[in-house]
GROMACS .gro file of C-alpha atoms in nm:
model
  327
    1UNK     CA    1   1.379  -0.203   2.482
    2UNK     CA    2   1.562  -0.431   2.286
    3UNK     CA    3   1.354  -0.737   2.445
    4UNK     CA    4   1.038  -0.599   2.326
    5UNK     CA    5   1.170  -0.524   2.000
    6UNK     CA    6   1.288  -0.861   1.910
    7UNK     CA    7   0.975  -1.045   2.044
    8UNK     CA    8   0.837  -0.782   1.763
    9UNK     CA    9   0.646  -0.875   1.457
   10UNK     CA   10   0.867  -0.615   1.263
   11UNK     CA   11   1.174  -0.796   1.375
   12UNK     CA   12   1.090  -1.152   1.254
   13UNK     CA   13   1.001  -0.957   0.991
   14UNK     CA   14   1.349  -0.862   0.978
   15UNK     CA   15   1.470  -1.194   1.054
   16UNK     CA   16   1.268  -1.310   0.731
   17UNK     CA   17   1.397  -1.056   0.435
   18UNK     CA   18   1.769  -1.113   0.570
   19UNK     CA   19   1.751  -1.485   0.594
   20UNK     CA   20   1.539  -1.473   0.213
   21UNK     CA   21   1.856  -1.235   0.169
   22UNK     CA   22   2.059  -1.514   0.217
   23UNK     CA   23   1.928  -1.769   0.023
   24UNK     CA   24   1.912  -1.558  -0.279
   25UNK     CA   25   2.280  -1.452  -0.174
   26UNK     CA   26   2.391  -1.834  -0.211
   27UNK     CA   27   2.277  -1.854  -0.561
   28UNK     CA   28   2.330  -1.544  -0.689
   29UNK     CA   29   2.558  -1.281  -0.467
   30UNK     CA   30   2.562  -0.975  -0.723
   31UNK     CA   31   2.167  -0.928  -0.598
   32UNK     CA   32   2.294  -0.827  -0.237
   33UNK     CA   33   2.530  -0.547  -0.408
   34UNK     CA   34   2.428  -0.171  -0.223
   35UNK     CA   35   2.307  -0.116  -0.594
   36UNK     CA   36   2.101  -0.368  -0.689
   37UNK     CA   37   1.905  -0.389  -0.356
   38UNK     CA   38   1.845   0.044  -0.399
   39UNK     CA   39   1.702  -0.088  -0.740
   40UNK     CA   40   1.466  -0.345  -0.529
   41UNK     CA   41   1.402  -0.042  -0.331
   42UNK     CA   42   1.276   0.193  -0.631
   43UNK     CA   43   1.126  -0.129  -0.753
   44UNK     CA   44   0.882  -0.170  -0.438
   45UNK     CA   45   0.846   0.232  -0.414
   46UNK     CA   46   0.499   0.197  -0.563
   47UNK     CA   47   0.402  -0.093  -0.355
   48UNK     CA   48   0.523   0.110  -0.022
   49UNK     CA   49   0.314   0.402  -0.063
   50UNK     CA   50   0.001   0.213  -0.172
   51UNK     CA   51   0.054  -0.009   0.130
   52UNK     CA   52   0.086   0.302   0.360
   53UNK     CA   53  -0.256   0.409   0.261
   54UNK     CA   54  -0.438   0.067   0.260
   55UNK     CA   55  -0.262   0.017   0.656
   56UNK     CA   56  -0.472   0.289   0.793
   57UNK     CA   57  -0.787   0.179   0.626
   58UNK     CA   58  -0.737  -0.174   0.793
   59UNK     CA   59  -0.658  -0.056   1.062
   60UNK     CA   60  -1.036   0.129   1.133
   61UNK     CA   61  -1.127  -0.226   1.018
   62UNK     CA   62  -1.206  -0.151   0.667
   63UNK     CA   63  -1.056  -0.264   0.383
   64UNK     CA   64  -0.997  -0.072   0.040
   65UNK     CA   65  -0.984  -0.277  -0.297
   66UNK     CA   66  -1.026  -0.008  -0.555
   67UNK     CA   67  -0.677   0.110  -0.481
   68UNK     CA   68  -0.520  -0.007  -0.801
   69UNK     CA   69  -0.829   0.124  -0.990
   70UNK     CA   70  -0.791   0.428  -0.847
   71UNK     CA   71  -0.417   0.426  -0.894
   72UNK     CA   72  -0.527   0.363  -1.307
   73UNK     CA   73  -0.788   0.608  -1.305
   74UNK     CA   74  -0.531   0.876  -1.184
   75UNK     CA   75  -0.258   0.767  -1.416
   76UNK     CA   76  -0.464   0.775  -1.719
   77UNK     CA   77  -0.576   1.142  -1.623
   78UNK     CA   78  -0.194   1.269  -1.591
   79UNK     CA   79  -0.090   1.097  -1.926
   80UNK     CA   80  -0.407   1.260  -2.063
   81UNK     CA   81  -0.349   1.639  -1.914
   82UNK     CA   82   0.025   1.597  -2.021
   83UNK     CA   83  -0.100   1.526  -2.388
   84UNK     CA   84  -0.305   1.775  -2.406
   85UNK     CA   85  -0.161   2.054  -2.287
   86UNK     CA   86   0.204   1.990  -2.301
   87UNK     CA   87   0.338   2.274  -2.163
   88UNK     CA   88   0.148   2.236  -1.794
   89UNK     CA   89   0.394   2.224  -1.518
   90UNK     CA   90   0.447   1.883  -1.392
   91UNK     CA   91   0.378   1.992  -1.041
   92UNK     CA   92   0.041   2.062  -1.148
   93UNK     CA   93  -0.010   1.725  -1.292
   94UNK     CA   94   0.089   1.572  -0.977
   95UNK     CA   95  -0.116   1.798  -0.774
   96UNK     CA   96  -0.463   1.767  -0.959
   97UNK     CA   97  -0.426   1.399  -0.949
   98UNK     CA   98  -0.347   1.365  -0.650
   99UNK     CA   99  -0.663   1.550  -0.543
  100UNK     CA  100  -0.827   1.378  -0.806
  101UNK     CA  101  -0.790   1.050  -0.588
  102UNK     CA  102  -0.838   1.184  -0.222
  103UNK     CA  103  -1.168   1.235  -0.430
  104UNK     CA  104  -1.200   0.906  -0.533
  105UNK     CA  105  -1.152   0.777  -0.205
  106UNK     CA  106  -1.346   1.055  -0.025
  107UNK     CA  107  -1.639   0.879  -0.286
  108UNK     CA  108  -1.577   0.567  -0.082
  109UNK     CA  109  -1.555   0.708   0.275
  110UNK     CA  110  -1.852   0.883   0.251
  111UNK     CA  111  -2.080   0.526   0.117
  112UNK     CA  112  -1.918   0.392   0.421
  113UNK     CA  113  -2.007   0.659   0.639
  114UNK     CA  114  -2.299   0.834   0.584
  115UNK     CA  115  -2.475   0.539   0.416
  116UNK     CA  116  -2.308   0.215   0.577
  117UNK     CA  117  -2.265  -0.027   0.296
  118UNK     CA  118  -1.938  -0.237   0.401
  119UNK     CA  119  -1.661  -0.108   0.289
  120UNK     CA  120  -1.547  -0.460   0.093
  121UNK     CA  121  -1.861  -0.392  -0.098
  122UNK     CA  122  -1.802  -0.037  -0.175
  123UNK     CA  123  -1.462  -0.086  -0.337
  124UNK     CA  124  -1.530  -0.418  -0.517
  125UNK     CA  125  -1.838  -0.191  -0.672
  126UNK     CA  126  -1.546   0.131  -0.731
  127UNK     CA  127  -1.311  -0.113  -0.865
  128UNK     CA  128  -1.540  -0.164  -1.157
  129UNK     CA  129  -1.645   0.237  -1.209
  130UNK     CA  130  -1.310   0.348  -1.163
  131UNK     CA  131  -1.152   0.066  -1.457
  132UNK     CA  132  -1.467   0.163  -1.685
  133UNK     CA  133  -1.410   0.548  -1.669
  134UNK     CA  134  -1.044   0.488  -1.777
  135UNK     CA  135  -1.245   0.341  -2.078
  136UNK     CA  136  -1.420   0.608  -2.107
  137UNK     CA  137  -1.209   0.852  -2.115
  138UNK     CA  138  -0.893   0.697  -2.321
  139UNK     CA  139  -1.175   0.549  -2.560
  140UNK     CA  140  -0.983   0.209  -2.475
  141UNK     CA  141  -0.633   0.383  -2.618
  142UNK     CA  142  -0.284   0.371  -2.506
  143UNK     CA  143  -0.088   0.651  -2.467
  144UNK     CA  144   0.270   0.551  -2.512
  145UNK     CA  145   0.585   0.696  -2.433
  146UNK     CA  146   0.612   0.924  -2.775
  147UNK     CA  147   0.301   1.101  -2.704
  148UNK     CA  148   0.480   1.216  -2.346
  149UNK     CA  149   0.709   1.513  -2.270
  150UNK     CA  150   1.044   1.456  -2.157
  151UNK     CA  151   0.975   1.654  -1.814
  152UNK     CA  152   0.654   1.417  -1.742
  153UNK     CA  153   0.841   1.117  -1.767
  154UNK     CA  154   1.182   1.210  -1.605
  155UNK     CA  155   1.066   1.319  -1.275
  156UNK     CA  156   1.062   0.980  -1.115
  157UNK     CA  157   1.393   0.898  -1.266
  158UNK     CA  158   1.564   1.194  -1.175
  159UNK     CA  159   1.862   1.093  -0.892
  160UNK     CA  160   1.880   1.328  -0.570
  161UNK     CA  161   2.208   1.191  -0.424
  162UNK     CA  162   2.214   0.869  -0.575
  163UNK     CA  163   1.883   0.771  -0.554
  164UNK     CA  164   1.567   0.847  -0.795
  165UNK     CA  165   1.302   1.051  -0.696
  166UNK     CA  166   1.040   0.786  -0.635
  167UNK     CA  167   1.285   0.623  -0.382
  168UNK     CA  168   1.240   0.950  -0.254
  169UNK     CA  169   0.902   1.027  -0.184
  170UNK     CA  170   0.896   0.654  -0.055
  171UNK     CA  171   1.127   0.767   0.222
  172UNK     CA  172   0.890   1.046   0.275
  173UNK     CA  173   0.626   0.896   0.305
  174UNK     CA  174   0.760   0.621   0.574
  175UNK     CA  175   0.861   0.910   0.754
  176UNK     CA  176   0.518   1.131   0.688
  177UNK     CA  177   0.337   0.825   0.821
  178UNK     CA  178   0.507   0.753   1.099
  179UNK     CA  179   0.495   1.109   1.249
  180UNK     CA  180   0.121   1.052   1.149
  181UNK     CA  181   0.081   0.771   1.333
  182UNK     CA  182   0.302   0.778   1.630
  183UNK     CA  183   0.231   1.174   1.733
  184UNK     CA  184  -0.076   1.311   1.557
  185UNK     CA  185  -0.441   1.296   1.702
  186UNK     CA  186  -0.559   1.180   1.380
  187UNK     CA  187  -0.314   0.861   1.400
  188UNK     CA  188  -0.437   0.769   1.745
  189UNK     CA  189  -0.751   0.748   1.626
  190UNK     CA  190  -0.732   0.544   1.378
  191UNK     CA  191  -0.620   0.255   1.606
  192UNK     CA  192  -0.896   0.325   1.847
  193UNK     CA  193  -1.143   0.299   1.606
  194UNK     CA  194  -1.007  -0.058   1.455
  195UNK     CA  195  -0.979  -0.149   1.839
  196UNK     CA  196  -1.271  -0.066   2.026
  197UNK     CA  197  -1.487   0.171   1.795
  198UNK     CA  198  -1.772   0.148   2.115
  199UNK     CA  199  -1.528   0.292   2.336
  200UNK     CA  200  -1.390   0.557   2.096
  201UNK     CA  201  -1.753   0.656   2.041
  202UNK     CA  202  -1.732   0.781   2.424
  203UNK     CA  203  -1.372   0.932   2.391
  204UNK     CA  204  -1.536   1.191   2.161
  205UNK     CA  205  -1.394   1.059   1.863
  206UNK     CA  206  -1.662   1.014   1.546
  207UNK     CA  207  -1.627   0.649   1.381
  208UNK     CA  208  -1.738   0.721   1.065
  209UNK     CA  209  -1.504   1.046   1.035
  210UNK     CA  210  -1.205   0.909   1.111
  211UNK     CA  211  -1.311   0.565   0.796
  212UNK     CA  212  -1.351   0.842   0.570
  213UNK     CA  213  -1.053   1.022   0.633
  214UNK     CA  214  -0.871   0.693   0.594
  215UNK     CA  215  -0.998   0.667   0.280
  216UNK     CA  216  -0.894   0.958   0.164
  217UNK     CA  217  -0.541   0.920   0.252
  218UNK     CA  218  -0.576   0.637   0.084
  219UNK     CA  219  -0.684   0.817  -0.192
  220UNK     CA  220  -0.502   1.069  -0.206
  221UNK     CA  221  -0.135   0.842  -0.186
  222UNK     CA  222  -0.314   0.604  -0.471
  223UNK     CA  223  -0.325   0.966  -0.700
  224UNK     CA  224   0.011   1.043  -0.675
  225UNK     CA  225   0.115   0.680  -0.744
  226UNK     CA  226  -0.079   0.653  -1.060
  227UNK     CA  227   0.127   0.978  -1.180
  228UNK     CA  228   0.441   0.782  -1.068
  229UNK     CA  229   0.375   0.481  -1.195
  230UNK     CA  230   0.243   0.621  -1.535
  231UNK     CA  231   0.556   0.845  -1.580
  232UNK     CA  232   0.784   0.580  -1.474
  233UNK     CA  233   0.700   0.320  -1.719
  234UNK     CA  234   0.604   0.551  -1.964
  235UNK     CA  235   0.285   0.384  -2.065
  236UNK     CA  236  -0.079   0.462  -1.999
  237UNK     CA  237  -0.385   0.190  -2.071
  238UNK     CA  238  -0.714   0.047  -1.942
  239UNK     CA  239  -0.494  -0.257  -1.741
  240UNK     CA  240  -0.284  -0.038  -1.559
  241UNK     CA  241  -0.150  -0.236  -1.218
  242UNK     CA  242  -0.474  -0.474  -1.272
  243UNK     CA  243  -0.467  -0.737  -0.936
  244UNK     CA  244  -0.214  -0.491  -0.729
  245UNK     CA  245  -0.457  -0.413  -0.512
  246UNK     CA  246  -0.406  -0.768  -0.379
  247UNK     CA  247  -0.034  -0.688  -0.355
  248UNK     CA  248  -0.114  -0.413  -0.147
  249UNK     CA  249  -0.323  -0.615   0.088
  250UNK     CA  250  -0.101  -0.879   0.123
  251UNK     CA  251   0.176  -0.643   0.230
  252UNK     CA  252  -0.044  -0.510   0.471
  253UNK     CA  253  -0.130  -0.851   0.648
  254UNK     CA  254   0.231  -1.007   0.588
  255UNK     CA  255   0.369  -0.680   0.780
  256UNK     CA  256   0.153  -0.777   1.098
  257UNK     CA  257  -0.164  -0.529   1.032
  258UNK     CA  258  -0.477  -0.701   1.152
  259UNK     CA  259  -0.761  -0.755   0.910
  260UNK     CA  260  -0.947  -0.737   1.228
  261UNK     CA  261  -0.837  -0.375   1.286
  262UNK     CA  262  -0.636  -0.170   1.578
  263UNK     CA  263  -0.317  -0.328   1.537
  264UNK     CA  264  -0.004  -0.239   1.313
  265UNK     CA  265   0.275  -0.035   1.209
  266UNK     CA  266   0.464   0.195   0.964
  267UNK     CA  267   0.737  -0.017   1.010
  268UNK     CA  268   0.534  -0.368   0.972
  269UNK     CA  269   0.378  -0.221   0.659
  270UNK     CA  270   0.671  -0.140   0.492
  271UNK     CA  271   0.860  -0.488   0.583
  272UNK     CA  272   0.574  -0.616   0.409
  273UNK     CA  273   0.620  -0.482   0.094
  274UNK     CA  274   1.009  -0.509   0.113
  275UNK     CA  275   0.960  -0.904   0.155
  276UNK     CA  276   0.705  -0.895  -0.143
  277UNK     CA  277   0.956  -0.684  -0.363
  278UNK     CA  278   1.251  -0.872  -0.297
  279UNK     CA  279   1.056  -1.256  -0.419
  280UNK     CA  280   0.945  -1.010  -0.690
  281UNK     CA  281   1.275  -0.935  -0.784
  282UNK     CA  282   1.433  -1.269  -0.679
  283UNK     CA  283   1.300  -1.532  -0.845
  284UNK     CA  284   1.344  -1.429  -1.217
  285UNK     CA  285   1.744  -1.382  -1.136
  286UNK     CA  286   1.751  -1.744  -0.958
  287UNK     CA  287   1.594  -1.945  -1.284
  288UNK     CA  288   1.250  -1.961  -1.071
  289UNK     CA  289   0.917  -1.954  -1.223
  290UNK     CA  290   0.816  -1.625  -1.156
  291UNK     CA  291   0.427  -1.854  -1.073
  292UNK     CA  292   0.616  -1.903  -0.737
  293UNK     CA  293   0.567  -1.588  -0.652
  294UNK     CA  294   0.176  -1.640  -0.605
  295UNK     CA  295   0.270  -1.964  -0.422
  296UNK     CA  296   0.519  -1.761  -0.230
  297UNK     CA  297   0.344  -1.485  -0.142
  298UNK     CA  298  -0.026  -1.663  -0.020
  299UNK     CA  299   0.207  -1.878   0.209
  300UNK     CA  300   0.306  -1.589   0.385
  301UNK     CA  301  -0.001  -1.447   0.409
  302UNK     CA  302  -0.165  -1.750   0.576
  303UNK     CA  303   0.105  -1.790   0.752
  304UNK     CA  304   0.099  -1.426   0.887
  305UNK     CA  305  -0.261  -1.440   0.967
  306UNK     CA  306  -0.174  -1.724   1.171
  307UNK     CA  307   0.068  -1.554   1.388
  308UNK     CA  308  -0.216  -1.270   1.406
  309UNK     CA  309  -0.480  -1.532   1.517
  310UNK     CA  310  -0.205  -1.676   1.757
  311UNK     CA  311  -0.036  -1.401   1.899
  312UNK     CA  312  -0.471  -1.259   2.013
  313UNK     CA  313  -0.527  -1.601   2.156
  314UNK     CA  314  -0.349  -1.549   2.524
  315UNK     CA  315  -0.555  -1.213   2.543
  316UNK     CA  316  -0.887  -1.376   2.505
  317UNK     CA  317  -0.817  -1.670   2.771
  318UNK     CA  318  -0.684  -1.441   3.018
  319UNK     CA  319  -0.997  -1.226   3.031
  320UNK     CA  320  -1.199  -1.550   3.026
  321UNK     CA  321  -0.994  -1.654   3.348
  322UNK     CA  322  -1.021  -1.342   3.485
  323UNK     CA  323  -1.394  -1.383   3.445
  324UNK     CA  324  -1.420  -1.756   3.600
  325UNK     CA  325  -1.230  -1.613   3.895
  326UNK     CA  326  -1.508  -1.353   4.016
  327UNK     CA  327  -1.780  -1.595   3.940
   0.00000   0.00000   0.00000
């Protein structure tokens, strides 16, 4: 057991974020305090869930870009409902947009589905609808921390046993997903689809059904961080986490899920976004330009597809030897 685990992607994965750890530790050691790394943590909450969401897309080999848009979209709703009706429970808030983007993402599934445009096409095309009905509907205004209630904004800042709630729901969601994935139907399926969608056709599972649902977990997790991440940083606009969709992604394919579908994990995911958040967090406190972190972060993503392409190579030539051997 341990063998197969350190052969793993998630523990050179591991092996990464503690020897960055390091580095960072040698220039500056206060970063590695319990305290500072549960602030990473909080930091990269946001990052987590979306990357949760966009792993199960990828792995039915589709791909979702109008995450962050969707993300925005909800936001701007739940500063709007919270200024205009103040007194609506919070819960509420969260709920309807978080419904509001298992919409938005059912909107994708179903283009994909039930008229087959490819997915990369439907969500560059939502990306833009979703950013220009936040226009719409803000009139291209801010809403800024004075115009919210003290409730609406405090929630994610509130600390349950030393951490904040958004660390929180993180957790829960890490754990929600990997029950999802590791005992539910609905998980299984997922990876058959990426892997062989032919064969999963005859196992009696429907293709299409099992994208859109994908989607709308992806949705759905995208809702509830817009409410986070609006509440949070107490700030609503048109811009709202403009280009984190790419963020997301590259968590996803640093963490070991295939673009090609059928392979990944919770765990790989979540790695991802850790090693992300921590050069996000890093690099101001070491005097490096924070432009690094683009540098930094396509390396490892080329360098993580590589390991993808590399570690599918052996399959392929055995089944080609296999095949030169009955012939």
């Amino acid at each position: 057991m341990l063998v197969t685990f350190l052969k793993s992607r998630e523990a050179i994965l591991t092996g990464a974020l503690l020897l960055l750890l390091a580095l960072i530790a040698s220039r500056f050691p206060a970063f590695v305090a319990p305290r500072n790394l549960a602030a990473v943590f909080n930091d990269t909450a946001p990052l987590i869930i979306l990357a949760l969401g966009q792993m199960v897309v990828i792995l039915t080999r589709c791909i979702d870009l109008s995450v962050a848009a969707n993300l925005a979209l909800c936001g701007m709703v739940a500063a709007l409902l919270n200024v205009a009706v103040p007194g609506l429970p919070v819960v509420v808030i969260i709920a309807a947009v978080t419904a509001l983007g298992a919409v938005l993402g059912a909107f994708n599934g179903i283009l994909v589905w039930k008229v087959g445009i490819p997915p990369i096409v439907v969500t560059l095309g939502t990306l833009t609808i979703f950013r220009g009905l936040i226009f719409l509907i803000s009139d291209g205004k801010w809403i800024n921390a004075h115009e919210m209630t003290a409730p609406f904004k405090a929630l994610p800042r509130a600390d349950i046993l030393g951490l904040p709630v958004l660390s929180w729901l993180a957790i829960l969601m890490i754990a929600g997903f990997a029950l999802l994935i590791g005992r539910m139907p609905l998980g299984r399926s997922f990876f058959a689809v990426g892997g062989n969608p032919h064969a999963a056709v005859y196992t009696g599972i429907d293709v299409g059904r099992t994208q859109f649902m994908a989607f709308v977990l992806s949705g759905a997790l995208a809702g509830l961080t817009g409410y986070l991440w609006v509440a949070r940083y107490a700030v609503a606009y048109v811009d709202i986490a403009a280009g984190f969709e790419l963020d997301v992604i590259a968590a996803c394919v640093i963490g070991g899920i295939s673009i090609a579908g059928g392979i990944g994990s919770v765990g790989g995911a979540v790695l991802g976004a850790l090693f992300l958040g921590i050069i996000k967090n890093a690099l101001p406190v070491v005097n490096i330009s924070p432009f690094w972190q683009m540098a930094i972060s396509g390396a490892a993503i080329i360098i993580a597809v590589t390991l993808n392409a590399r570690s599918s190579r052996p399959k392929g030539r055995l089944i080609l030897r296999k095949a030169e051997a009955t012939t």
